[in-house]
Amino acid sequence: MTEMSSFCDALPRQDFGSQVDPMLEQGLALIAEERFDAAVSVLSEAARLNPASAEAWNSYGAALQQLGRHQDAVERHLKAIEIDPAFAEAHNNLGVALSALGQYGAAFDAFDRAASLDSDNIEAAENRVAVLRALNAHVSGAAQGRNGARQLA
């Protein structure tokens, strides 16, 4: 979806100061440099070493998303949400991954949850609109296909 904000826009923006896990920090830097294979490697290790870090799981999913590994990304974002159900960025990133899989209804729900958790999350609000457009286009296209099939019969 070209209208949908990139998952990179929804990465954690918190200032963790000295509490930042160095591997997480390195993984986020690799994502910013668009070195996604390296980011996946570093962030998978960060998540393994600190399995209670919602930020690590979310960022790991974000890197996977950029490699087109959408289902793997969904699983990592769900893990982040399991750890921290109020983590708006993870809900938004989950929605991006679900949209890429064509699961527009579930994507809308994820974007809606992200927006409700963080009213300042512009990306989630924009993504919610974009997924509604995609869902509308999908439904319209399917209806036209059925009508065309009826006309041919």
Short mmCIF file of C-alpha atoms in Angstrom, two decimals:
data_model
loop_
_atom_site.label_atom_id
_atom_site.label_comp_id
_atom_site.label_asym_id
_atom_site.label_seq_id
_atom_site.Cartn_x
_atom_site.Cartn_y
_atom_site.Cartn_z
CA MET A 1 0.00 0.00 0.00
CA THR A 2 1.72 3.13 -1.13
CA GLU A 3 -0.47 5.46 0.91
CA MET A 4 0.26 3.61 4.10
CA SER A 5 2.90 5.13 6.33
CA SER A 6 6.02 3.09 6.57
CA PHE A 7 6.56 0.96 9.60
CA CYS A 8 9.81 2.89 10.08
CA ASP A 9 7.70 5.93 10.90
CA ALA A 10 6.12 3.97 13.72
CA LEU A 11 9.26 2.69 15.40
CA PRO A 12 9.62 3.60 19.06
CA ARG A 13 10.19 7.31 19.47
CA GLN A 14 10.68 7.18 23.20
CA ASP A 15 13.88 8.53 24.67
CA PHE A 16 15.19 5.51 26.54
CA GLY A 17 18.37 7.35 27.59
CA SER A 18 20.87 5.07 29.26
CA GLN A 19 18.31 2.25 29.47
CA VAL A 20 18.55 1.42 25.77
CA ASP A 21 19.66 -2.10 25.13
CA PRO A 22 22.79 -1.71 22.96
CA MET A 23 21.64 -4.45 20.58
CA LEU A 24 18.24 -2.80 20.18
CA GLU A 25 19.94 0.51 19.53
CA GLN A 26 22.22 -1.13 16.94
CA GLY A 27 19.24 -2.83 15.27
CA LEU A 28 17.32 0.44 15.05
CA ALA A 29 20.38 2.12 13.53
CA LEU A 30 20.59 -0.65 10.92
CA ILE A 31 16.92 -0.17 10.07
CA ALA A 32 17.51 3.56 9.68
CA GLU A 33 20.38 2.73 7.32
CA GLU A 34 18.05 0.34 5.43
CA ARG A 35 20.33 -2.60 6.19
CA PHE A 36 17.41 -4.88 6.92
CA ASP A 37 19.15 -8.28 6.74
CA ALA A 38 21.69 -7.11 9.31
CA ALA A 39 18.92 -5.56 11.40
CA VAL A 40 17.01 -8.86 11.46
CA SER A 41 20.11 -10.65 12.65
CA VAL A 42 20.83 -8.17 15.43
CA LEU A 43 17.20 -7.74 16.50
CA SER A 44 16.48 -11.47 16.58
CA GLU A 45 19.40 -11.80 18.99
CA ALA A 46 18.16 -8.81 21.01
CA ALA A 47 14.73 -10.44 21.33
CA ARG A 48 16.28 -13.79 22.24
CA LEU A 49 18.47 -12.23 24.93
CA ASN A 50 15.70 -9.99 26.28
CA PRO A 51 12.43 -11.84 25.54
CA ALA A 52 10.46 -9.41 27.73
CA SER A 53 11.36 -6.42 25.52
CA ALA A 54 8.33 -5.39 23.50
CA GLU A 55 10.55 -2.85 21.71
CA ALA A 56 12.94 -5.60 20.55
CA TRP A 57 10.11 -7.80 19.23
CA ASN A 58 8.40 -4.87 17.51
CA SER A 59 11.61 -3.68 15.86
CA TYR A 60 12.46 -7.24 14.84
CA GLY A 61 9.06 -7.44 13.15
CA ALA A 62 9.61 -4.10 11.48
CA ALA A 63 12.88 -5.30 9.93
CA LEU A 64 11.22 -8.52 8.74
CA GLN A 65 8.41 -6.47 7.20
CA GLN A 66 10.92 -4.57 5.10
CA LEU A 67 12.27 -7.86 3.76
CA GLY A 68 8.77 -8.87 2.65
CA ARG A 69 8.47 -11.47 5.39
CA HIS A 70 5.01 -10.27 6.35
CA GLN A 71 3.75 -13.34 8.22
CA ASP A 72 6.95 -13.48 10.27
CA ALA A 73 6.51 -9.77 11.00
CA VAL A 74 2.93 -10.36 12.19
CA GLU A 75 4.16 -12.99 14.65
CA ARG A 76 6.82 -10.65 16.09
CA HIS A 77 4.40 -7.74 16.42
CA LEU A 78 1.89 -10.00 18.17
CA LYS A 79 4.65 -11.02 20.59
CA ALA A 80 5.36 -7.35 21.30
CA ILE A 81 1.65 -6.73 21.93
CA GLU A 82 1.44 -9.78 24.20
CA ILE A 83 4.24 -8.27 26.30
CA ASP A 84 2.84 -4.73 26.25
CA PRO A 85 -0.80 -4.52 25.11
CA ALA A 86 -0.66 -0.71 25.26
CA PHE A 87 2.29 -0.44 22.82
CA ALA A 88 0.63 1.65 20.09
CA GLU A 89 3.57 1.38 17.65
CA ALA A 90 3.38 -2.42 17.73
CA HIS A 91 -0.34 -2.29 16.92
CA ASN A 92 0.36 0.08 14.03
CA ASN A 93 3.18 -2.11 12.70
CA LEU A 94 0.95 -5.17 13.03
CA GLY A 95 -1.59 -3.37 10.86
CA VAL A 96 1.04 -2.63 8.21
CA ALA A 97 2.06 -6.30 8.09
CA LEU A 98 -1.56 -7.49 7.97
CA SER A 99 -2.31 -5.03 5.16
CA ALA A 100 0.59 -6.43 3.16
CA LEU A 101 -1.00 -9.87 3.57
CA GLY A 102 -4.35 -8.52 2.32
CA GLN A 103 -5.98 -8.96 5.74
CA TYR A 104 -7.59 -5.54 5.64
CA GLY A 105 -10.23 -6.04 8.33
CA ALA A 106 -7.66 -7.20 10.88
CA ALA A 107 -5.33 -4.42 9.75
CA PHE A 108 -8.05 -1.84 10.34
CA ASP A 109 -8.59 -3.21 13.83
CA ALA A 110 -4.85 -2.95 14.57
CA PHE A 111 -4.68 0.63 13.29
CA ASP A 112 -7.81 1.52 15.23
CA ARG A 113 -6.30 0.09 18.41
CA ALA A 114 -3.04 2.00 17.83
CA ALA A 115 -4.96 5.24 17.33
CA SER A 116 -7.04 4.67 20.43
CA LEU A 117 -3.91 3.99 22.51
CA ASP A 118 -2.07 7.07 21.25
CA SER A 119 -4.23 9.88 19.92
CA ASP A 120 -1.07 11.63 18.66
CA ASN A 121 -0.18 8.65 16.44
CA ILE A 122 -0.80 10.27 13.06
CA GLU A 123 0.56 7.23 11.18
CA ALA A 124 -2.09 4.96 12.69
CA ALA A 125 -4.88 7.39 11.77
CA GLU A 126 -3.54 7.74 8.22
CA ASN A 127 -3.08 3.98 7.91
CA ARG A 128 -6.65 3.40 9.08
CA VAL A 129 -7.92 5.60 6.23
CA ALA A 130 -5.60 3.93 3.71
CA VAL A 131 -6.71 0.44 4.69
CA LEU A 132 -10.37 1.47 4.39
CA ARG A 133 -9.63 2.66 0.85
CA ALA A 134 -7.86 -0.61 0.05
CA LEU A 135 -10.73 -2.62 1.51
CA ASN A 136 -13.23 -0.59 -0.50
CA ALA A 137 -11.21 -1.12 -3.69
CA HIS A 138 -10.93 -4.84 -2.94
CA VAL A 139 -14.68 -5.17 -2.34
CA SER A 140 -15.51 -3.06 -5.42
CA GLY A 141 -13.14 -5.10 -7.57
CA ALA A 142 -14.63 -8.37 -6.34
CA ALA A 143 -18.17 -7.10 -7.01
CA GLN A 144 -17.20 -6.03 -10.53
CA GLY A 145 -15.64 -9.43 -11.11
CA ARG A 146 -18.84 -11.18 -10.04
CA ASN A 147 -20.95 -8.88 -12.23
CA GLY A 148 -18.65 -9.50 -15.17
CA ALA A 149 -18.93 -13.26 -14.62
CA ARG A 150 -22.71 -13.01 -14.61
CA GLN A 151 -22.69 -11.05 -17.84
CA LEU A 152 -20.52 -13.65 -19.52
CA ALA A 153 -22.74 -16.53 -18.45
#
